[in-house]
Tab-separated table of C-alpha atoms and ligand atoms in Angstrom:
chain	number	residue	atom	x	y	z
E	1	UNK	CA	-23.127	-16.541	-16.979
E	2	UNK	CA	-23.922	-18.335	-13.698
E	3	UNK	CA	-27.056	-17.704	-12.212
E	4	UNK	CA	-26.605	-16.104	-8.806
E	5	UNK	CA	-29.245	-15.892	-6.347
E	6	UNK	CA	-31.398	-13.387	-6.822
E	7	UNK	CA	-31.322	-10.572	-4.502
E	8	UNK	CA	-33.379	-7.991	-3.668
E	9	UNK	CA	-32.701	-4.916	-1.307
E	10	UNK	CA	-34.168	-4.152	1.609
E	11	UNK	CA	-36.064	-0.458	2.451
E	12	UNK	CA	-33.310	-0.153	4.944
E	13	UNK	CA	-29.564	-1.547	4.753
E	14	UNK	CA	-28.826	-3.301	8.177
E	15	UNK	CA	-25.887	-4.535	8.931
E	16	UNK	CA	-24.850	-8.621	8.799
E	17	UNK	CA	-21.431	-8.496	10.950
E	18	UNK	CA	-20.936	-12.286	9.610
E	19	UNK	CA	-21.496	-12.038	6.083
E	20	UNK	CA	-18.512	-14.431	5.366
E	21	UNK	CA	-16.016	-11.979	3.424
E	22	UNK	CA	-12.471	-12.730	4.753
E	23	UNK	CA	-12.529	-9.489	6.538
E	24	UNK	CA	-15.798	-9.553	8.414
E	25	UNK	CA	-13.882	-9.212	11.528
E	26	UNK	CA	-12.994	-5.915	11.101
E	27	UNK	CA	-15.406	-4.586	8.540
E	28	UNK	CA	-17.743	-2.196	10.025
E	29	UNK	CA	-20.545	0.634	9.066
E	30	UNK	CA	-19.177	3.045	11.598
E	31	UNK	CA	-15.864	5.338	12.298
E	32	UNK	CA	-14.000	5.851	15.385
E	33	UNK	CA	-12.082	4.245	17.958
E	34	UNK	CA	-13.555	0.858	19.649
E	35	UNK	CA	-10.860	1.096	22.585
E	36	UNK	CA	-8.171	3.247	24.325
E	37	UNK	CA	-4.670	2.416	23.688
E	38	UNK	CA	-2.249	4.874	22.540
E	39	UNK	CA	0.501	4.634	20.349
E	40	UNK	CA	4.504	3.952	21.301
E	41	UNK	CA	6.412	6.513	20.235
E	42	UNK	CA	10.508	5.861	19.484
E	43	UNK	CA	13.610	8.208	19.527
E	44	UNK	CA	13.609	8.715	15.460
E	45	UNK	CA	11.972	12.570	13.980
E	46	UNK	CA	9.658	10.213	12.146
E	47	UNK	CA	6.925	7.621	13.634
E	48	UNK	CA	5.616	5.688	11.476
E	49	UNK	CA	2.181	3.000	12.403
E	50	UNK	CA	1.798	0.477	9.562
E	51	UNK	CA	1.674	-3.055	7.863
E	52	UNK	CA	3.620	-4.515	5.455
E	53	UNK	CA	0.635	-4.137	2.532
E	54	UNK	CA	1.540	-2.418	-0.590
E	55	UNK	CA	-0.529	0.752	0.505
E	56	UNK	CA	2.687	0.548	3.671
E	57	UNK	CA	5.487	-0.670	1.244
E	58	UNK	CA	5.075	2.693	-0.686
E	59	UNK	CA	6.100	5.032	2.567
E	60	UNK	CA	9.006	2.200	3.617
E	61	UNK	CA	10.075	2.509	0.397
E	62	UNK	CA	10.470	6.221	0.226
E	63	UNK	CA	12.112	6.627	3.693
E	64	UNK	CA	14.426	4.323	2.871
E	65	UNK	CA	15.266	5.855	-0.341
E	66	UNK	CA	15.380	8.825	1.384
E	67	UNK	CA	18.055	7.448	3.710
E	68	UNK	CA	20.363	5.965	1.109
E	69	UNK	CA	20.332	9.731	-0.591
E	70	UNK	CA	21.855	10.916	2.978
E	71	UNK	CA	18.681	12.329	4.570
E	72	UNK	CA	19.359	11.836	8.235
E	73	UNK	CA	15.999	13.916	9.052
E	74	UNK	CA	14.266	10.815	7.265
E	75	UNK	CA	15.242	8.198	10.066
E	76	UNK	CA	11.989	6.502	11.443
E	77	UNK	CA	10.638	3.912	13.528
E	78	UNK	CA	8.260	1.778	11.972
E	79	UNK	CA	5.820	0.223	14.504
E	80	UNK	CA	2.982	-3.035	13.279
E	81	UNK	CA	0.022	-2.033	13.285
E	82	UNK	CA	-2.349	-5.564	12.962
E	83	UNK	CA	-5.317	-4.700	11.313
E	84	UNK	CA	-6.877	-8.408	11.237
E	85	UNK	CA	-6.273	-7.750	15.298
E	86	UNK	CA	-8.197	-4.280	14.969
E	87	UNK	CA	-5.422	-2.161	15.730
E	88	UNK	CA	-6.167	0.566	13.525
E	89	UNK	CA	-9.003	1.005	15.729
E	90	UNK	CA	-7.095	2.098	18.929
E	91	UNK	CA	-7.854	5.408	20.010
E	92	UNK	CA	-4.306	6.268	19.675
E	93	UNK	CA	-4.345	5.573	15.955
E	94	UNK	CA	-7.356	7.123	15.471
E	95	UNK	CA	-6.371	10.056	16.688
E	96	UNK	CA	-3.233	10.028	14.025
E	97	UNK	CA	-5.625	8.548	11.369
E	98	UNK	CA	-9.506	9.253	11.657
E	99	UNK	CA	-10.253	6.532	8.592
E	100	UNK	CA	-8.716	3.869	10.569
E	101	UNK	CA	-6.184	2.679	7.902
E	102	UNK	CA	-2.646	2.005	7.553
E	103	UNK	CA	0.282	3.561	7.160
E	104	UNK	CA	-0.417	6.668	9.473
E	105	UNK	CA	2.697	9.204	10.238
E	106	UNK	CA	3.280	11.372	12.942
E	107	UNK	CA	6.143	14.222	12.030
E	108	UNK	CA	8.131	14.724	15.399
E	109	UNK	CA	10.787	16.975	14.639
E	110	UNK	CA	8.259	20.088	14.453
E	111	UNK	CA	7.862	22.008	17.521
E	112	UNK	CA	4.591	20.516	17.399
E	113	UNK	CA	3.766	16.665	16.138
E	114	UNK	CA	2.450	16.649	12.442
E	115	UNK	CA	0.254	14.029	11.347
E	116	UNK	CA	-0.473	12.469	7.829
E	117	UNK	CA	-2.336	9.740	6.642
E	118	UNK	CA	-3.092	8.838	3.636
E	119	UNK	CA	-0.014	7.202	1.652
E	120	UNK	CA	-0.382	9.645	-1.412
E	121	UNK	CA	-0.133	12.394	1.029
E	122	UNK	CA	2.820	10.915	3.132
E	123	UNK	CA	4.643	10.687	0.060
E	124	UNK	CA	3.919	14.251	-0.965
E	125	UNK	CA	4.667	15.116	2.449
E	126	UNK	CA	7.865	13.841	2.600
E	127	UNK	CA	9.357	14.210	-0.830
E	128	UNK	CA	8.050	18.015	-0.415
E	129	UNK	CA	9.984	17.932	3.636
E	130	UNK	CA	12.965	16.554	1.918
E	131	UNK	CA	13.057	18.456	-1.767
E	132	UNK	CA	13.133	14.509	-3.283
E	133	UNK	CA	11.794	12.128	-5.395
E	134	UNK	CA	9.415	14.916	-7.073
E	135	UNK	CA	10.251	16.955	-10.170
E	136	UNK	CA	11.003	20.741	-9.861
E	137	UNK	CA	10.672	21.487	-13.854
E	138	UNK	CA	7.042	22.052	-14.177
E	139	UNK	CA	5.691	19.713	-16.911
E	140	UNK	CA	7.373	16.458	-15.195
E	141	UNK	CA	5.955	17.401	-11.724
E	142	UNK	CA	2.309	17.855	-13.489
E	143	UNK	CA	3.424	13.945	-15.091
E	144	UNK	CA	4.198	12.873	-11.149
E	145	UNK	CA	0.932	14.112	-9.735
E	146	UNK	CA	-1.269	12.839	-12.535
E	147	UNK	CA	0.434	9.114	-11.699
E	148	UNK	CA	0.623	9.625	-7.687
E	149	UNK	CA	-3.477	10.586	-8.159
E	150	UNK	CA	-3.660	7.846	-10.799
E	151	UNK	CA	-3.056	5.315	-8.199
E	152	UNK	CA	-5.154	6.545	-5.681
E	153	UNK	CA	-8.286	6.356	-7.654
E	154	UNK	CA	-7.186	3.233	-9.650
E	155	UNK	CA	-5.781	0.835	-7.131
E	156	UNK	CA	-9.197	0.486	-5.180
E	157	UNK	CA	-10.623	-1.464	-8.273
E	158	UNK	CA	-7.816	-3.753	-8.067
E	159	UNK	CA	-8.073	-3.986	-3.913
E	160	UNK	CA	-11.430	-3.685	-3.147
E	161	UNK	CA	-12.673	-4.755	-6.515
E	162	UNK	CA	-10.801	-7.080	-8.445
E	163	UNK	CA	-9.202	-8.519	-5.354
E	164	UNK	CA	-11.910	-8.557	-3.401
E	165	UNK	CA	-14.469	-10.321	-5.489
E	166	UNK	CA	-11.436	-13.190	-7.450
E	167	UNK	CA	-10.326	-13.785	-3.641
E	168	UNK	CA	-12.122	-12.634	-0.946
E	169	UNK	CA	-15.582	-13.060	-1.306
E	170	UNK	CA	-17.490	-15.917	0.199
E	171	UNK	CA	-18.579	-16.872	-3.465
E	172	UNK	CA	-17.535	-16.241	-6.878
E	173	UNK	CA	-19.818	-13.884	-8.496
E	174	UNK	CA	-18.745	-14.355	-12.298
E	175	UNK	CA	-20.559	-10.693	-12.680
E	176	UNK	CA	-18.301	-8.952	-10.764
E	177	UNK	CA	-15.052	-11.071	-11.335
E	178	UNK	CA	-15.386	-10.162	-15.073
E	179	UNK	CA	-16.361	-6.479	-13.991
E	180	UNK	CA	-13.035	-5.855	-11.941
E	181	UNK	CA	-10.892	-7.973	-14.354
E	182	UNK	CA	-11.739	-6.327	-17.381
E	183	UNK	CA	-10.721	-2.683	-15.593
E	184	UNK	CA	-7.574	-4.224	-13.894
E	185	UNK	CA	-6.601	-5.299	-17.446
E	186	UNK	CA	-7.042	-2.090	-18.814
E	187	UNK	CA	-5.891	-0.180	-15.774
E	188	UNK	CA	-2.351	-2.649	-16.939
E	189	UNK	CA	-2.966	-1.539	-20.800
E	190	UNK	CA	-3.018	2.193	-19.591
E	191	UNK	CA	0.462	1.579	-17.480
E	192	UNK	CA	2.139	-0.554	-20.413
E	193	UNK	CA	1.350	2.275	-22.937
E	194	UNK	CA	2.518	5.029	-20.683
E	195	UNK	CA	6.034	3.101	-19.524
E	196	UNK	CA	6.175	2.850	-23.219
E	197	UNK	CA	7.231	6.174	-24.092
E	198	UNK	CA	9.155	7.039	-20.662
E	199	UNK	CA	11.223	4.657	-18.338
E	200	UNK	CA	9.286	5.799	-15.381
E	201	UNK	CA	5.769	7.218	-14.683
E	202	UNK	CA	6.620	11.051	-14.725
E	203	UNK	CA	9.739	10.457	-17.348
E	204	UNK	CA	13.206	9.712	-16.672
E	205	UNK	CA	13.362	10.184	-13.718
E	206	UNK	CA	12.136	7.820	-10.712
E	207	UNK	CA	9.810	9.563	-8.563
E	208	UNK	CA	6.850	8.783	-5.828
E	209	UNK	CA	4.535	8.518	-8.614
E	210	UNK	CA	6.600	5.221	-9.025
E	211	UNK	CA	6.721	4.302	-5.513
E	212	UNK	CA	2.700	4.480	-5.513
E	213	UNK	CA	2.484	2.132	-8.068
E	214	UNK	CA	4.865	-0.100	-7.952
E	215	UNK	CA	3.715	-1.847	-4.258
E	216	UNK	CA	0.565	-2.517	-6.045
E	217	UNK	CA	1.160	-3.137	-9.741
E	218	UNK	CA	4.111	-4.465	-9.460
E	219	UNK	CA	3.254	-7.038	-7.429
E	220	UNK	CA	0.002	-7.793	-10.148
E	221	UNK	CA	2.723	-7.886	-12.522
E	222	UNK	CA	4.673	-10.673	-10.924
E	223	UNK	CA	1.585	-12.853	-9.593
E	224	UNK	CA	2.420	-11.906	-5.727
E	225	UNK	CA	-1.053	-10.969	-5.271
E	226	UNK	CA	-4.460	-12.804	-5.294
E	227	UNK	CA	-2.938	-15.109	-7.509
E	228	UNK	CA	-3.985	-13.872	-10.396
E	229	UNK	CA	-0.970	-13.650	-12.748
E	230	UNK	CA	-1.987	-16.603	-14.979
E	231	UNK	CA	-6.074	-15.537	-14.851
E	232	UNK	CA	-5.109	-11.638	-15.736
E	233	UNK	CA	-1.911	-12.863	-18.232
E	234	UNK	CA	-0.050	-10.338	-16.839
E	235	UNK	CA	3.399	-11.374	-18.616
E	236	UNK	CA	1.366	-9.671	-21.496
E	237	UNK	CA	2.293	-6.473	-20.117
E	238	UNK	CA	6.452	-6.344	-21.308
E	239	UNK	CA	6.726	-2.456	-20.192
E	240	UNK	CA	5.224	-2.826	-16.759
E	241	UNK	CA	7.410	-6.395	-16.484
E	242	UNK	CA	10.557	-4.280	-17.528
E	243	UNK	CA	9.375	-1.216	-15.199
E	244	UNK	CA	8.656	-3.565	-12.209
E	245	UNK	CA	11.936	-5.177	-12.411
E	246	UNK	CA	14.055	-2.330	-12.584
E	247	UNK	CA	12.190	-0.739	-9.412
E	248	UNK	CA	12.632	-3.956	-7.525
E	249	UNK	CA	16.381	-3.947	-7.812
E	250	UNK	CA	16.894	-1.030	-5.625
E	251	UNK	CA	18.285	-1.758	-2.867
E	252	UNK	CA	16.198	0.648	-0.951
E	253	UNK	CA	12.748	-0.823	-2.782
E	254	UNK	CA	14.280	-4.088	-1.065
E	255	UNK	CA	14.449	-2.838	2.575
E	256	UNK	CA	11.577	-1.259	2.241
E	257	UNK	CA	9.546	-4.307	1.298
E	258	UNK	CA	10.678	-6.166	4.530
E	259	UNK	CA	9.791	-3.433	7.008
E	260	UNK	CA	6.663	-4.610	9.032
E	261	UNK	CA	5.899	-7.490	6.868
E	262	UNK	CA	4.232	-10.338	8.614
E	263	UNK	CA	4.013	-13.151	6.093
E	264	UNK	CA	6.342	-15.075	3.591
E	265	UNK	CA	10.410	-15.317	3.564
E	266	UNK	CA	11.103	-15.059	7.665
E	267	UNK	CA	14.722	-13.560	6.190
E	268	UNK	CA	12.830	-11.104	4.384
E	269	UNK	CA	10.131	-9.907	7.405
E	270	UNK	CA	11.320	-7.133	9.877
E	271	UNK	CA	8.202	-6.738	11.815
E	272	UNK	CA	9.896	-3.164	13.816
E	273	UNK	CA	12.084	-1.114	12.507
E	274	UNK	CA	13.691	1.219	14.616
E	275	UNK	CA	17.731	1.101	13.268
E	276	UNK	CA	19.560	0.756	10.242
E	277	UNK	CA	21.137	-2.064	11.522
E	278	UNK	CA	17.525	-3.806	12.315
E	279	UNK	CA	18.069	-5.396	8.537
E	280	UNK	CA	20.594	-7.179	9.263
E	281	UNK	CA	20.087	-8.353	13.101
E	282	UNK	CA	16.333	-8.479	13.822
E	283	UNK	CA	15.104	-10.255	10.872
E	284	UNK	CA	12.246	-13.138	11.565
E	285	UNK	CA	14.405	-15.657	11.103
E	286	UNK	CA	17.071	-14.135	13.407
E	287	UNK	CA	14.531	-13.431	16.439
E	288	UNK	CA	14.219	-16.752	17.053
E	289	UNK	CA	11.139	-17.113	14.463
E	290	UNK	CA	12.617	-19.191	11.452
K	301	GSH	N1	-6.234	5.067	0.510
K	301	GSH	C1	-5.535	4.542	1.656
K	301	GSH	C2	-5.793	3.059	1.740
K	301	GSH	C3	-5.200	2.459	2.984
K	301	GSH	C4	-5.728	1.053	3.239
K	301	GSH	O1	-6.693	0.598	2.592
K	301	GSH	N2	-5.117	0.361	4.203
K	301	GSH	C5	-5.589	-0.969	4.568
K	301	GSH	C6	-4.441	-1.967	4.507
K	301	GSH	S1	-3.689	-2.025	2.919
K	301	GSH	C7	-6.084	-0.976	6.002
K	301	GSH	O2	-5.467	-0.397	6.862
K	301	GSH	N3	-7.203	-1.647	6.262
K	301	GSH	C8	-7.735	-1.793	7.586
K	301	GSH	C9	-9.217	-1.582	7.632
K	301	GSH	O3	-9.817	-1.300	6.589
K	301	GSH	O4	-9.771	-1.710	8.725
K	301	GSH	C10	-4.053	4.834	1.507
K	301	GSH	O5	-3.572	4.876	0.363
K	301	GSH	O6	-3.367	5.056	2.527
């Protein structure tokens, strides 16, 4: 192992707002908004604040799955939210999400406005709004929730850990690089064993527990994030490989993954969404951006 400097805490944490992590910026020991600016608000039921991340991806993906099943209830406007800009700190957001943290949804065809943040809970939200994407028969909706909560407590070792530390971080710290890679490995192991026995995460059919994990794990699987496919040999992993592909041929799963997206493929980054038709006429590329 490398010897790292040795460190020693002080009595009392105090803050070092330029510690060098790629997110200094907007990293900060405190909640709350740090200006006044509300939020636009469109003509669609459904408002949606967000970023193209794979925590966003997962509620694009389920509106527009729930569009292509012919729920007109689930049209939305998807507005960018830049949180290397510190938007998520706006009072307006804060108000429709007090942890400061994309995606954030505001329900607008109640008498009065809903909010939900958290993407687990916008996707339970809506597939409960909607009667879709979540098992009635008891044993498979038990499967769905065990995945949907799987991800939540999962993907933060492969974000804030794993990613983080193999990324992020001003240094390498071997320690923690082997910490978060050995549990992202496993955390793969644990999703190849189960898409073993079932083709999706709650059983045959595909479900939000899916659409949770796929943004994240998917991407792992394919090398699209940190870089990492090679260092984590995640071709290893044939079920998730088979799993990932099969999710990212939906058409759906591929409009979904475009909405609010500010880097790669111009072709591939709508950065609003407000219309159907947006796909095909306000692309990057197509507003002048390519
Ligand atoms: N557990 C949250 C995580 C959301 C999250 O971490 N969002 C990130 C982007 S992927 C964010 O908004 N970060 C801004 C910040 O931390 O200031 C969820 O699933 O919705």
């Amino acid at each position: 192992m490398n010897d790292s400097p040795v460190y020693t805490p002080p009595k009392v944490w105090q803050w070092n707002k330029d510690n060098g992590g790629r997110f200094a910026n907007i990293n900060r020991p405190t909640a709350g908004a740090t200006h006044d600016k509300e939020l636009p608000v469109g003509h669609h039921p459904l408002q949606l604040y967000s970023l193209g991340t794979p925590n966003g991806v997962k509620v694009t993906i389920m509106l527009e799955e729930l569009l292509a099943l012919g729920h007109q209830g689930a049209e939305y406007d998807a507005w960018l939210i830049r949180i290397s800009d510190g938007d998520q700190f706006g009072s307006g957001f804060v108000a429709v999400n007090p942890n400061s943290k994309i995606p954030a949804l505001v329900d607008r065809s109640t008498s009065t406005p809903i909010r939900v943040f958290e993407s687990g809970a916008i996707l339970l939200y809506l597939a409960e709004k909607f009667g879709a994407f979540l098992p009635t028969e008891v044993g498979a909706r038990a499967e769905c929730f065990s995945w949907l909560f799987w991800q939540m407590g999962s993907a933060p070792f492969l974000g804030g850990g794993f990613g983080h530390f193999y990324a992020y971080a001003p240094t390498k710290i071997e320690y923690a690089i082997d910490r978060y890679a050995m549990e992202v490995k496993r955390q793969l192991d644990v999703l190849d064993r189960r898409l073993a026995q079932a083709p999706y995460l709650a059983g045959n059919d595909y479900t939000i527990a899916d659409m949770a994990v796929w943004p994240w794990y998917g991407a792992l699987a394919k090398g699209l994030i940190y870089e990492a496919g090679e260092f984590l040999q995640v071709n290893a992993y044939a079920n998730v490989q088979r799993w990932t592909d099969t999710i990212a041929a939906r058409s759906a799963v591929k409009r979904g993954r475009m909405v609010n997206r500010i880097s790669g493929e111009p072709a591939e980054q709508l950065l609003e969404r407000h219309d159907a038709g947006d796909f095909d006429t306000k692309t990057h590329d197509k507003m002048g951006q390519g």
